[in-house]
Amino acid sequence: MNRRFVTPLAVLIPLLALTGIATNVRVPYVALGPGPTFDTLGEADGKPVVQIDGVEPDATSGQLRMTTVGVNDQLTLAQALTVWVSDRYALTPRETVYPPDVSKDDVRAADQAMFTQSERSAELAALHHLDLPVSVQVAQVGDDAPATGLLREGDRIVAVAGEPVTTAGSVQRAVGAVAPGTDLDVRVRRDGTDEDVRVTVASRPGDPDSGYLGITTEEVPEVPFTVTFNLADIGGPSAGLMFSLAVVDKLSPGPLNGGLAVAGTGTIDSDGKVGPIGGITHKLDGAVDDGATVFLVPAGNCAEALTDVPDGLRLVEVESLDGAIDALATLAAGGDAPACG
């Protein structure tokens, strides 16, 4: 889940007459609740949340809001009791958010790293959807790996076993489908020339039936513009879907959402697959608070989302970026998009 770290729950009014001890003693719990939302088509702190330079972005309308979960730490006993009787916040053991053997700064750093990766995956998924050029390159070749001395860092992978590949995931799947011990032709573009490199694949560590080259790949956009995401103090991977939708909206004609106030959540990989997240019911509440009428829910979160649906919010089930875009087009035309349940 994307987490927004906020101040303790001073805004909650104690419901009980509590002693001085209750208002000073800290408890080993945190409170989870709705965090702020951000319109990925709008601005934050005077900058576009999704900024595109080098090409004129297309005009957009409506909203595409990413949602967060607020984490309230250092609760007193009084505040914990208030949360306990609240239907808006939930208590969870502090160690589930801040493991005892990991510093709070390290948790934040890990969350930020996941957020940064979600930004990159969101951009790549959008570019693939728009059929814009992205190359798959060899980023690293392992020591004593099957590909050592055969593939090189910077090689652009064009095809595996004669089949074109366009994403890092497609390379991994193509190689993994080959039986260990088999000779595999990998077509690469090296110094401007295509050539076939034959590699005998080995067994993937931890998965002896899958093929393995011992390389790390990366996807590199080859477009005449740059995409920058301008949000601070947010962590976790679950903004991916909404970021990707904003990039697609700004790089394609017409409003993607038909002018609707749409919110959503979900991880995304460069293939455009949408994954489940944590804190879905809190995110639904935050979306309604900020005026959303439609919420894009990862398929893996639908069952939980249906346990507590805010009034006036339509839940749309999504499994991929393409599916989310199709659903928005259907809603914009007045149709029925796939619904949770």
Rosetta silent file (secondary structure, phi, psi, omega in degrees, C-alpha in Angstrom):
SEQUENCE: MNRRFVTPLAVLIPLLALTGIATNVRVPYVALGPGPTFDTLGEADGKPVVQIDGVEPDATSGQLRMTTVGVNDQLTLAQALTVWVSDRYALTPRETVYPPDVSKDDVRAADQAMFTQSERSAELAALHHLDLPVSVQVAQVGDDAPATGLLREGDRIVAVAGEPVTTAGSVQRAVGAVAPGTDLDVRVRRDGTDEDVRVTVASRPGDPDSGYLGITTEEVPEVPFTVTFNLADIGGPSAGLMFSLAVVDKLSPGPLNGGLAVAGTGTIDSDGKVGPIGGITHKLDGAVDDGATVFLVPAGNCAEALTDVPDGLRLVEVESLDGAIDALATLAAGGDAPACG
SCORE:     score description
SCORE:     0.000 S_00000001
   1 L     0.000  152.225  170.546    0.000    0.000    0.000 S_00000001
   2 L   -79.085  133.539 -176.799    1.039    3.608   -0.423 S_00000001
   3 E  -117.783  135.903  173.686    1.570    5.116    3.020 S_00000001
   4 E  -114.088  118.337 -177.246    1.353    8.734    4.032 S_00000001
   5 E   -86.590  122.805 -174.892    2.962    9.343    7.415 S_00000001
   6 E  -125.998  175.233 -177.070    0.966   11.882    9.417 S_00000001
   7 L   -73.431  161.168  178.318    0.911   13.302   12.939 S_00000001
   8 L   -54.493  165.884 -168.384   -0.678   11.406   15.849 S_00000001
   9 L   -77.538   55.672  179.218   -4.460   11.400   16.053 S_00000001
  10 L   -65.297  -20.826 -177.737   -4.859   14.734   17.822 S_00000001
  11 L   -74.895  -16.026 -179.229   -7.923   15.368   15.666 S_00000001
  12 L   -84.486  134.690  179.695   -9.858   12.576   17.361 S_00000001
  13 L   -90.454  123.269  179.669  -11.891   13.591   20.420 S_00000001
  14 L   -55.389  139.618 -178.364  -11.582   11.065   23.283 S_00000001
  15 L   -95.998   -8.278 -177.761  -14.861    9.326   23.901 S_00000001
  16 L  -125.601  154.146  172.786  -14.102    8.367   27.474 S_00000001
  17 L   -80.242  110.387 -170.814  -13.029   10.239   30.572 S_00000001
  18 L  -112.325  152.983  179.448   -9.456    8.967   30.852 S_00000001
  19 L   -76.188  169.179  176.865   -6.819    9.299   33.514 S_00000001
  20 L   -60.972  -32.659  177.985   -3.547   11.152   33.106 S_00000001
  21 L   -62.634  -43.691 -177.612   -1.805    7.798   32.664 S_00000001
  22 L   -63.167  -27.514 -178.005   -4.034    6.946   29.702 S_00000001
  23 L   -90.919   -1.965 -179.210   -3.128   10.191   27.983 S_00000001
  24 L  -121.162  -27.637 -178.510    0.629    9.734   28.401 S_00000001
  25 L   -74.093  129.073  178.373    1.350    6.017   28.153 S_00000001
  26 E   -87.647  146.863 -179.172    2.302    4.922   24.618 S_00000001
  27 L  -115.885  153.369 -176.442    0.952    1.647   23.234 S_00000001
  28 L   -82.921   49.974  179.179    2.614   -0.744   20.716 S_00000001
  29 E  -134.279  156.451  168.795    0.030   -0.095   18.036 S_00000001
  30 E  -120.112  157.908  177.023   -0.406    2.192   15.034 S_00000001
  31 E  -106.204  131.766  176.207   -3.674    3.459   13.589 S_00000001
  32 E  -108.821  136.792  179.933   -4.416    3.022    9.907 S_00000001
  33 E  -159.862 -175.383  179.652   -6.968    5.197    8.183 S_00000001
  34 E   -61.344  131.335  173.353   -7.695    7.207    5.054 S_00000001
  35 L  -102.025  179.148  178.829   -4.721    9.189    3.837 S_00000001
  36 L   -66.955  155.315  173.775   -4.685   12.094    1.393 S_00000001
  37 L  -112.599  158.730 -177.798   -5.416   11.521   -2.281 S_00000001
  38 E  -136.211  126.609  177.312   -3.668   13.169   -5.224 S_00000001
  39 E   -75.775  111.227 -177.091   -5.085   13.873   -8.659 S_00000001
  40 L   -70.172   -8.998  173.225   -2.427   12.527  -11.018 S_00000001
  41 L   -93.786   -6.198 -175.519   -3.819   14.842  -13.707 S_00000001
  42 L  -107.695 -150.122 -175.690   -3.413   17.860  -11.436 S_00000001
  43 E  -123.021  157.685  172.528   -0.705   19.591   -9.422 S_00000001
  44 E  -140.421  127.682 -178.537    0.961   19.205   -6.047 S_00000001
  45 L    53.551   37.916  174.843    3.036   21.972   -4.488 S_00000001
  46 L    81.252    4.982  178.562    2.808   23.989   -7.718 S_00000001
  47 E  -124.547  149.757  174.746    4.076   21.230  -10.019 S_00000001
  48 E   -60.189  135.181  176.597    2.229   18.721  -12.204 S_00000001
  49 L   -59.759  -41.906  173.697    1.986   15.407  -10.374 S_00000001
  50 E  -117.845  109.073 -174.176    2.852   13.778  -13.702 S_00000001
  51 E  -107.239  130.288  179.116    5.045   16.107  -15.716 S_00000001
  52 E  -120.881  121.558 -179.647    5.903   15.507  -19.374 S_00000001
  53 E  -117.517  141.896  178.322    8.640   17.579  -21.022 S_00000001
  54 L   105.505  -10.442  175.975    9.696   17.559  -24.672 S_00000001
  55 L  -151.753  149.808 -179.655    6.223   17.166  -26.139 S_00000001
  56 L   -77.131  115.683  179.495    2.971   19.067  -25.627 S_00000001
  57 L   -64.943  148.966  176.102    0.707   16.980  -23.367 S_00000001
  58 L   -73.236  151.295  178.086   -2.842   16.434  -24.518 S_00000001
  59 L   -66.727  142.829  179.195   -5.610   18.236  -22.638 S_00000001
  60 L  -124.170  168.298  174.611   -7.278   16.204  -19.897 S_00000001
  61 L  -147.714  170.943 -177.667  -10.431   16.542  -17.824 S_00000001
  62 L    68.189 -158.225 -177.108  -11.921   14.982  -14.727 S_00000001
  63 E  -137.721  149.416  170.200   -9.670   13.359  -12.139 S_00000001
  64 E  -131.220   90.575 -171.368   -7.488   10.283  -11.755 S_00000001
  65 E   -92.530  125.374  167.001   -6.778   10.167   -8.033 S_00000001
  66 E   -83.330  148.203 -173.570   -4.152    7.967   -6.437 S_00000001
  67 L  -120.107  155.666 -178.357   -5.034    7.053   -2.864 S_00000001
  68 L  -133.819  166.981  173.537   -2.995    6.494    0.292 S_00000001
  69 E  -111.464  128.443  176.622   -3.305    5.022    3.767 S_00000001
  70 E   -80.736  133.221  177.566   -2.521    7.267    6.715 S_00000001
  71 E  -113.331  116.681 -178.849   -0.234    5.737    9.370 S_00000001
  72 E  -109.040  116.793 -173.590   -0.523    7.300   12.830 S_00000001
  73 L  -108.973  173.661  176.716    2.252    6.286   15.207 S_00000001
  74 L    58.327   46.706 -179.500    3.149    6.929   18.866 S_00000001
  75 L   -75.636  141.675  169.152   -0.427    6.483   20.079 S_00000001
  76 E   -83.717  167.652  177.598   -1.320    6.997   23.689 S_00000001
  77 H   -59.992  -39.582  179.162   -3.651    4.582   25.426 S_00000001
  78 H   -61.565  -44.790 -179.901   -6.409    7.181   25.195 S_00000001
  79 H   -66.904  -38.874  179.339   -5.937    7.572   21.465 S_00000001
  80 H   -63.083  -40.312  177.660   -5.780    3.795   20.943 S_00000001
  81 H   -64.997  -37.882  177.809   -9.083    3.369   22.771 S_00000001
  82 H   -63.833  -43.389  177.942  -10.624    6.092   20.626 S_00000001
  83 H   -63.641  -38.891 -175.637   -9.426    4.341   17.469 S_00000001
  84 H   -59.578  -35.554 -179.891  -10.689    1.016   18.760 S_00000001
  85 L   -93.038    1.672 -178.633  -14.277    2.278   18.879 S_00000001
  86 L   -85.669  146.368  173.280  -13.946    4.168   15.571 S_00000001
  87 L   -99.058    8.757 -178.093  -15.336    2.793   12.325 S_00000001
  88 L  -109.664  -27.230 -179.960  -12.932    4.934   10.307 S_00000001
  89 L  -119.176  160.251  179.209   -9.560    3.882   11.682 S_00000001
  90 E  -134.211  141.487  175.911   -8.112    0.494   12.569 S_00000001
  91 E   -89.180  141.459  173.316   -5.485   -0.551   15.085 S_00000001
  92 E  -143.158  146.458  178.865   -2.673   -2.870   14.061 S_00000001
  93 E   -53.662  135.913 -176.020    0.435   -3.992   15.982 S_00000001
  94 H   -57.337  -33.351 -175.752    3.222   -1.500   15.414 S_00000001
  95 H   -67.522  -17.918  177.029    5.651   -4.262   14.416 S_00000001
  96 H   -73.289  -22.388  177.880    3.593   -5.007   11.290 S_00000001
  97 L  -102.586  -41.820  179.813    4.498   -1.552    9.969 S_00000001
  98 L  -121.595   88.789 -179.596    7.797   -0.952   11.766 S_00000001
  99 L   -54.469  141.811 -174.636    9.553   -4.309   12.390 S_00000001
 100 L   -62.814  -23.295 -179.314   11.482   -4.195   15.675 S_00000001
 101 L   -96.539   10.720 -179.715   14.793   -5.038   13.992 S_00000001
 102 L  -128.425  133.716 -179.733   14.452   -2.300   11.349 S_00000001
 103 L   -72.062  157.778  178.227   14.728    1.427   12.017 S_00000001
 104 H   -61.152  -37.824  178.180   11.898    3.777   11.112 S_00000001
 105 H   -63.773  -38.528  179.385   14.224    5.530    8.658 S_00000001
 106 H   -67.773  -36.655  176.969   14.997    2.204    6.964 S_00000001
 107 H   -63.038  -45.133  178.790   11.287    1.445    6.634 S_00000001
 108 H   -62.356  -40.811 -179.912   10.724    4.827    5.016 S_00000001
 109 H   -63.876  -41.299  178.795   13.708    4.292    2.684 S_00000001
 110 H   -65.405  -41.820  177.378   12.369    0.895    1.596 S_00000001
 111 H   -61.961  -40.777 -179.616    8.916    2.361    0.992 S_00000001
 112 H   -66.381  -37.626  178.311   10.448    5.181   -1.051 S_00000001
 113 H   -63.452  -41.251  177.395   12.435    2.701   -3.149 S_00000001
 114 H   -65.178  -37.545  178.972    9.230    0.799   -3.939 S_00000001
 115 H   -64.259  -43.720  178.905    7.523    4.067   -4.821 S_00000001
 116 H   -62.167  -41.779  177.907   10.338    5.011   -7.204 S_00000001
 117 H   -64.876  -35.908  178.822   10.152    1.591   -8.871 S_00000001
 118 H   -65.363  -34.993  176.810    6.388    1.991   -9.241 S_00000001
 119 H   -62.311  -46.075 -178.598    6.965    5.286  -11.059 S_00000001
 120 H   -64.871  -44.600  179.670    9.345    3.625  -13.509 S_00000001
 121 H   -63.747  -36.958  179.460    7.038    0.666  -14.093 S_00000001
 122 H   -62.756  -44.080  178.339    4.094    3.030  -14.597 S_00000001
 123 H   -62.108  -47.107 -177.450    5.933    4.942  -17.307 S_00000001
 124 H   -63.716  -42.910  179.028    7.033    1.778  -19.094 S_00000001
 125 H   -60.229  -41.067  179.076    3.551    0.218  -18.967 S_00000001
 126 H   -64.897  -43.328  179.763    2.093    3.403  -20.468 S_00000001
 127 H   -63.660  -40.545  177.517    4.669    3.504  -23.252 S_00000001
 128 H   -64.085  -42.129  178.649    4.015   -0.135  -24.116 S_00000001
 129 H   -59.516  -38.159 -178.139    0.269    0.509  -24.203 S_00000001
 130 L   -85.350    3.605 -179.132    0.838    3.412  -26.590 S_00000001
 131 L    58.265   36.692  175.542    3.192    1.326  -28.768 S_00000001
 132 L   -93.502  150.386 -169.745    6.017    3.766  -28.190 S_00000001
 133 L   -68.906  128.794  173.636    9.594    2.462  -28.476 S_00000001
 134 E  -137.246  128.876  178.938   11.186    0.841  -25.433 S_00000001
 135 E   -99.557  147.667  174.476   14.302   -1.317  -25.704 S_00000001
 136 E  -103.795  117.386 -174.513   15.129   -4.299  -23.502 S_00000001
 137 E  -120.370  155.483  173.755   18.819   -4.259  -22.717 S_00000001
 138 E   -76.998  117.516  179.663   21.281   -6.411  -20.820 S_00000001
 139 E   -90.606  -31.964 -177.442   22.075   -4.465  -17.646 S_00000001
 140 E  -159.719  143.911  174.092   24.404   -7.018  -16.074 S_00000001
 141 E  -115.173  127.245 -176.776   25.838  -10.460  -16.756 S_00000001
 142 L   -69.286  158.588  175.413   26.525  -12.603  -13.714 S_00000001
 143 L   -70.475  135.494  178.541   29.875  -14.139  -12.906 S_00000001
 144 L    54.542   33.988  177.394   30.188  -17.710  -14.221 S_00000001
 145 L   -90.532  162.654  177.345   26.674  -17.482  -15.660 S_00000001
 146 L   -54.562  -32.852 -176.991   25.547  -19.330  -18.816 S_00000001
 147 L   -89.822   -1.961 -178.374   25.696  -16.012  -20.712 S_00000001
 148 L   -59.232  128.116  179.611   29.146  -14.977  -19.422 S_00000001
 149 L    83.101   -6.352 -179.030   31.391  -14.129  -22.371 S_00000001
 150 L  -112.758  -52.867  173.829   28.508  -14.389  -24.807 S_00000001
 151 L   -96.743  152.544 -175.756   26.087  -11.598  -23.946 S_00000001
 152 L  -127.269  151.865  172.920   27.363   -8.149  -22.997 S_00000001
 153 L   -58.608  133.907 -178.925   26.098   -5.248  -20.955 S_00000001
 154 L    95.249  -13.081  174.456   24.295   -2.857  -23.301 S_00000001
 155 L   -60.481  133.268  174.333   23.181   -5.556  -25.753 S_00000001
 156 E   -92.257  121.464 -178.003   19.643   -4.831  -26.876 S_00000001
 157 E   -84.350  119.539 -175.588   17.636   -8.064  -26.813 S_00000001
 158 E   -98.942  -40.442 -176.998   15.482   -8.277  -29.924 S_00000001
 159 E  -153.324  153.619  174.875   14.212  -11.872  -29.867 S_00000001
 160 E  -127.401  124.175 -177.461   14.483  -15.091  -27.881 S_00000001
 161 L    54.131   36.902  177.022   14.154  -18.418  -29.730 S_00000001
 162 L    82.346   -3.631 -179.054   12.986  -16.485  -32.780 S_00000001
 163 E  -102.961  128.391  179.311   10.136  -14.725  -30.931 S_00000001
 164 E   -59.938  144.843  176.755   10.276  -10.925  -30.544 S_00000001
 165 L  -125.901  141.968 -175.495   10.487   -9.654  -26.971 S_00000001
 166 L  -127.357  -11.851  179.359    9.469   -6.183  -25.849 S_00000001
 167 L  -134.530  162.336  176.081    9.607   -6.216  -22.050 S_00000001
 168 H   -61.024  -38.150  178.619   11.886   -7.554  -19.346 S_00000001
 169 H   -63.219  -38.254 -179.689    9.063   -9.862  -18.311 S_00000001
 170 H   -68.371  -32.352  175.152    8.734  -11.297  -21.810 S_00000001
 171 H   -65.731  -47.600 -178.446   12.463  -12.091  -21.847 S_00000001
 172 H   -61.799  -41.432 -179.746   12.237  -13.858  -18.497 S_00000001
 173 H   -67.335  -40.578 -179.035    9.193  -15.867  -19.573 S_00000001
 174 H   -65.370  -42.188  179.436   10.738  -16.875  -22.895 S_00000001
 175 H   -70.073  -41.951 -178.323   13.961  -18.038  -21.262 S_00000001
 176 H   -62.591  -25.760 -178.997   12.142  -19.722  -18.385 S_00000001
 177 L   -77.372   -9.303 -177.508   10.093  -21.821  -20.828 S_00000001
 178 L   -90.604  134.515 -179.678   13.263  -23.443  -22.216 S_00000001
 179 L   -66.810  134.937  176.383   14.423  -26.713  -20.648 S_00000001
 180 L   -54.600  141.247 -177.507   17.788  -26.443  -18.844 S_00000001
 181 L    92.427   -4.961 -179.016   20.635  -27.795  -20.937 S_00000001
 182 L   -89.680  142.592  172.982   19.058  -26.594  -24.191 S_00000001
 183 E   -77.132  131.390 -175.675   20.865  -24.328  -26.655 S_00000001
 184 E  -125.630  130.604  176.583   18.970  -21.081  -27.019 S_00000001
 185 E   -89.823  124.280  177.159   19.366  -18.435  -29.717 S_00000001
 186 E  -116.114  117.215  178.810   19.191  -14.888  -28.414 S_00000001
 187 E   -88.500  125.737 -179.917   19.098  -12.165  -31.053 S_00000001
 188 E  -125.884  154.421  172.281   20.761   -8.967  -29.910 S_00000001
 189 E  -103.641  113.589 -174.681   21.472   -5.596  -31.464 S_00000001
 190 E  -128.529  122.755 -178.755   25.107   -4.802  -30.787 S_00000001
 191 L    54.500   37.747  175.685   26.913   -1.774  -32.211 S_00000001
 192 L    82.962    2.311 -177.305   24.013   -1.210  -34.593 S_00000001
 193 E  -124.586  137.043  176.736   24.020   -4.738  -35.987 S_00000001
 194 E   -83.861  137.343  175.345   21.717   -7.658  -35.217 S_00000001
 195 E  -148.747  150.866  178.207   23.343  -10.992  -34.447 S_00000001
 196 E   -94.129  130.088  178.007   22.275  -14.307  -32.968 S_00000001
 197 E  -114.996  125.722 -178.943   24.076  -15.478  -29.860 S_00000001
 198 E   -96.471  125.101 -178.973   23.691  -19.129  -28.851 S_00000001
 199 E  -126.975  135.283  173.938   23.641  -19.783  -25.114 S_00000001
 200 E   -87.061  114.600 -174.213   23.186  -23.089  -23.306 S_00000001
 201 L   -75.225  150.922  176.006   20.682  -22.338  -20.582 S_00000001
 202 E  -109.677 -178.944  177.067   21.092  -23.586  -17.023 S_00000001
 203 E   -79.813  136.942  177.592   18.543  -24.246  -14.272 S_00000001
 204 E   -69.309  131.904  177.056   17.124  -21.192  -12.573 S_00000001
 205 L   -55.133  126.982 -179.334   18.153  -21.037   -8.901 S_00000001
 206 L    84.326   -7.240 -179.953   15.196  -22.195   -6.833 S_00000001
 207 E  -146.112   77.982 -170.084   13.321  -23.413   -9.934 S_00000001
 208 E   -64.387  -13.986 -179.933   15.282  -26.291  -11.509 S_00000001
 209 E   -91.243   -5.024 -177.366   12.778  -26.837  -14.339 S_00000001
 210 E  -105.145  145.934  179.203   13.078  -23.298  -15.713 S_00000001
 211 E   -73.672  156.435 -172.383   15.756  -21.943  -18.027 S_00000001
 212 E  -152.536  130.332  178.181   18.252  -19.342  -16.819 S_00000001
 213 L  -102.860  -21.000 -178.090   20.813  -17.123  -18.560 S_00000001
 214 L    79.094   32.991  178.478   22.242  -15.337  -15.541 S_00000001
 215 E  -121.484  156.513  169.926   21.550  -11.832  -16.836 S_00000001
 216 E  -110.615  132.354 -179.572   19.724   -8.801  -15.488 S_00000001
 217 E  -111.695  157.884  173.935   17.689   -6.830  -17.989 S_00000001
 218 E  -140.198  151.635  177.840   16.352   -3.292  -17.977 S_00000001
 219 E  -101.891  132.330 -175.102   13.863   -1.441  -20.141 S_00000001
 220 E  -122.899  114.806  176.656   14.982    1.861  -21.609 S_00000001
 221 E   -60.954  140.256  176.661   12.476    4.318  -23.146 S_00000001
 222 L  -122.704   61.651 -175.313   13.516    5.560  -26.586 S_00000001
 223 L  -124.103  155.431 -176.013   11.174    8.518  -26.822 S_00000001
 224 L   -86.591   30.651  178.920   11.826   12.249  -27.410 S_00000001
 225 L  -148.979  166.303  178.089   10.325   13.315  -24.099 S_00000001
 226 E  -122.652  148.317  177.567   10.775   12.720  -20.375 S_00000001
 227 E  -115.419  127.304  179.321    8.245   11.790  -17.710 S_00000001
 228 E  -125.864  138.090  178.624    8.738   13.073  -14.157 S_00000001
 229 E  -108.636  125.157 -171.676    6.611   12.272  -11.116 S_00000001
 230 L  -114.936   69.595  173.040    6.440   15.074   -8.560 S_00000001
 231 L  -131.423  136.775  179.996    5.171   13.691   -5.269 S_00000001
 232 L  -117.389  160.617  175.121    7.105   13.662   -2.008 S_00000001
 233 L    61.929   31.561  175.214    6.657   11.863    1.315 S_00000001
 234 L  -120.890  141.389  179.238    4.781    8.944   -0.235 S_00000001
 235 E  -131.549  164.099  177.068    5.925    5.342    0.053 S_00000001
 236 L    95.443  169.636 -172.365    5.016    1.935   -1.306 S_00000001
 237 L   -98.656    1.629 -164.032    4.257    0.553   -4.772 S_00000001
 238 L   -87.739    6.941  174.676    0.505    1.005   -5.116 S_00000001
 239 L   -85.461   -4.090 -170.883    0.374    4.284   -7.069 S_00000001
 240 H   -53.204  -49.834 -177.357    1.513    2.486  -10.220 S_00000001
 241 H   -59.601  -47.467 -174.929   -1.847    2.081  -11.936 S_00000001
 242 H   -70.327  -33.514  173.463   -2.974    5.679  -11.437 S_00000001
 243 H   -62.960  -45.074 -177.586    0.393    7.061  -12.531 S_00000001
 244 H   -63.949  -41.093  177.795    0.291    4.943  -15.666 S_00000001
 245 H   -61.588  -38.851  179.720   -3.228    6.059  -16.518 S_00000001
 246 H   -65.235  -40.488  178.634   -2.164    9.702  -16.186 S_00000001
 247 H   -62.986  -45.581  178.886    0.768    9.185  -18.563 S_00000001
 248 H   -60.782  -43.896 -178.096   -1.511    7.526  -21.119 S_00000001
 249 H   -61.202  -41.005 -176.877   -4.106   10.294  -20.748 S_00000001
 250 H   -77.462  -14.264 -178.079   -1.533   13.037  -21.308 S_00000001
 251 L  -112.519   11.282  179.517   -0.019   11.304  -24.349 S_00000001
 252 L  -137.844  153.144 -174.605   -3.209   10.321  -26.175 S_00000001
 253 L   -71.912  143.287  175.712   -6.080   12.337  -27.631 S_00000001
 254 L    81.330  152.029  179.013   -9.237   12.962  -25.638 S_00000001
 255 L   -69.449  132.542 -176.341   -9.924   12.595  -21.906 S_00000001
 256 L   -69.596  -31.544 -171.759   -9.350    9.031  -20.733 S_00000001
 257 L  -106.365    8.215  179.245  -12.028    9.151  -18.052 S_00000001
 258 L    64.360   21.558  179.433  -14.789   11.070  -19.818 S_00000001
 259 L    83.714    4.936 -178.996  -14.490   13.863  -17.256 S_00000001
 260 L   -76.476  158.425  173.758  -15.417   11.606  -14.311 S_00000001
 261 E   -91.387   97.345 -173.795  -13.923   11.859  -10.840 S_00000001
 262 E  -108.899  136.754  171.522  -12.060    8.554  -10.743 S_00000001
 263 E  -123.501  169.845  179.230   -9.840    7.228   -7.969 S_00000001
 264 E   178.657 -176.291 -178.904   -7.972    3.965   -7.719 S_00000001
 265 L  -161.703  170.560  176.979   -4.993    1.985   -6.607 S_00000001
 266 L   138.232  138.716  171.514   -2.868   -0.976   -7.623 S_00000001
 267 E   -71.178  163.739  175.833    0.689   -1.982   -8.343 S_00000001
 268 E  -148.484  144.672  171.967    1.724   -2.279  -11.968 S_00000001
 269 L  -109.201  175.150 -173.899    4.570   -3.928  -13.839 S_00000001
 270 L   -67.243  -18.302  174.337    5.956   -2.931  -17.202 S_00000001
 271 L   -77.034   -8.824 -179.724    3.726   -5.545  -18.885 S_00000001
 272 L    90.387    9.197  178.675    0.728   -3.595  -17.558 S_00000001
 273 E   -77.873  131.558 -178.854   -0.402   -6.232  -15.041 S_00000001
 274 E   -98.181  131.722 -178.046   -2.179   -4.712  -12.035 S_00000001
 275 E  -115.871  161.586 -178.161   -1.560   -6.242   -8.605 S_00000001
 276 L   -72.640  164.220 -176.462   -3.314   -6.040   -5.215 S_00000001
 277 L  -137.415  179.272  176.221   -2.384   -3.682   -2.405 S_00000001
 278 L  -102.381  160.716  173.888   -3.025   -3.172    1.311 S_00000001
 279 L    72.281   30.425 -172.181   -5.495   -0.894    3.064 S_00000001
 280 H   -61.393  -40.842 -176.952   -8.141   -0.937    0.348 S_00000001
 281 H   -66.912  -33.936  175.984  -11.100    0.021    2.593 S_00000001
 282 H   -66.380  -36.918 -179.707   -9.213    3.037    3.957 S_00000001
 283 H   -68.907  -35.230  175.537   -8.443    4.111    0.411 S_00000001
 284 H   -60.970  -44.030  179.216  -12.113    3.869   -0.539 S_00000001
 285 H   -62.265  -43.633  179.278  -12.985    6.222    2.323 S_00000001
 286 H   -62.793  -37.394  179.646  -10.270    8.683    1.294 S_00000001
 287 H   -64.225  -45.690  179.622  -11.497    8.652   -2.306 S_00000001
 288 H   -63.809  -39.380  178.647  -15.083    9.474   -1.311 S_00000001
 289 H   -56.266  -33.744 -176.667  -13.850   12.227    0.989 S_00000001
 290 L  -101.171   17.813  168.518  -12.257   13.894   -2.042 S_00000001
 291 L    92.706    7.615 -179.829  -15.263   13.546   -4.328 S_00000001
 292 L   -70.334  143.974  175.649  -14.555   10.363   -6.315 S_00000001
 293 L  -114.944  -13.530  178.547  -17.548    8.495   -7.724 S_00000001
 294 E  -129.486  139.178  177.736  -15.614    5.640   -9.373 S_00000001
 295 E  -130.552  125.370  177.076  -12.847    3.533   -7.843 S_00000001
 296 E   -86.048  115.563 -173.658  -10.557    1.225   -9.827 S_00000001
 297 E  -111.118  124.993  172.852   -9.971   -1.846   -7.641 S_00000001
 298 E   -55.732  140.809 -176.096   -7.317   -4.502   -8.365 S_00000001
 299 H   -53.543  -36.892 -178.541   -9.076   -7.836   -8.876 S_00000001
 300 H   -70.409   -9.448  179.397   -7.226   -9.300   -5.896 S_00000001
 301 H  -107.209   -2.356 -172.924   -8.725   -6.654   -3.601 S_00000001
 302 H   -61.360  -43.434 -177.104  -12.358   -6.872   -4.719 S_00000001
 303 H   -59.664  -44.689  179.298  -13.503   -9.280   -2.010 S_00000001
 304 H   -67.859  -41.073 -178.573  -12.124   -7.064    0.759 S_00000001
 305 H   -60.624  -35.606 -177.213  -13.389   -3.875   -0.878 S_00000001
 306 L   -70.826  -12.175  179.070  -16.929   -5.244   -0.983 S_00000001
 307 L   -74.276  -17.417 -176.171  -16.970   -5.615    2.808 S_00000001
 308 L  -157.632   77.330 -176.989  -17.215   -1.850    3.298 S_00000001
 309 L   -94.194  119.516  177.593  -18.259    0.163    0.241 S_00000001
 310 L   -63.350  148.113  177.992  -18.910    3.867    0.897 S_00000001
 311 L   -59.345  137.898  174.474  -22.215    5.221   -0.367 S_00000001
 312 L    83.365    5.363 -178.228  -22.043    6.671   -3.854 S_00000001
 313 L  -110.967  125.688 -179.835  -18.818    4.916   -4.887 S_00000001
 314 E   -95.900  124.372 -178.800  -18.801    2.561   -7.882 S_00000001
 315 E   -94.991  124.638  179.855  -16.200   -0.209   -7.706 S_00000001
 316 E  -114.511  124.867 -178.560  -14.641   -1.257  -11.014 S_00000001
 317 E   -82.041  131.439  179.530  -12.537   -4.414  -11.130 S_00000001
 318 E  -133.371  143.932  177.312   -9.250   -4.181  -13.046 S_00000001
 319 L  -119.561  -17.168 -176.480   -6.527   -6.712  -13.820 S_00000001
 320 E  -152.687  164.450  175.913   -4.419   -4.759  -16.300 S_00000001
 321 H   -61.745  -44.555  178.550   -3.728   -1.293  -17.635 S_00000001
 322 H   -58.476  -42.961  179.947   -5.512   -2.163  -20.885 S_00000001
 323 H   -64.305  -39.460  178.419   -8.516   -3.382  -18.907 S_00000001
 324 H   -64.030  -41.832  179.808   -8.604   -0.202  -16.819 S_00000001
 325 H   -65.879  -41.494  177.067   -8.506    1.955  -19.949 S_00000001
 326 H   -62.659  -40.306 -179.460  -11.279   -0.100  -21.578 S_00000001
 327 H   -64.333  -41.989  179.145  -13.364    0.208  -18.410 S_00000001
 328 H   -64.439  -39.464  177.761  -12.976    3.981  -18.334 S_00000001
 329 H   -63.341  -39.583  178.585  -13.987    4.211  -21.982 S_00000001
 330 H   -64.776  -43.702  178.695  -17.074    2.140  -21.255 S_00000001
 331 H   -64.130  -40.817 -179.342  -18.038    4.338  -18.307 S_00000001
 332 H   -62.130  -29.868  179.448  -17.464    7.504  -20.338 S_00000001
 333 L   -88.519    3.549  178.905  -19.883    6.139  -22.945 S_00000001
 334 L    86.017   12.390 -179.060  -22.497    5.415  -20.289 S_00000001
 335 L   -91.749 -174.361 -179.181  -21.950    1.663  -20.264 S_00000001
 336 L  -105.300  113.863  177.040  -21.359   -0.908  -17.536 S_00000001
 337 L   -84.931  160.593  178.514  -17.734   -1.620  -16.729 S_00000001
 338 L   -55.274  126.602 -176.947  -16.643   -4.838  -14.953 S_00000001
 339 E  -108.109  149.774  173.200  -17.690   -4.497  -11.333 S_00000001
 340 L   -60.187  135.805  178.621  -16.309   -6.113   -8.196 S_00000001
 341 L    89.356    0.000    0.000  -18.443   -9.063   -7.241 S_00000001
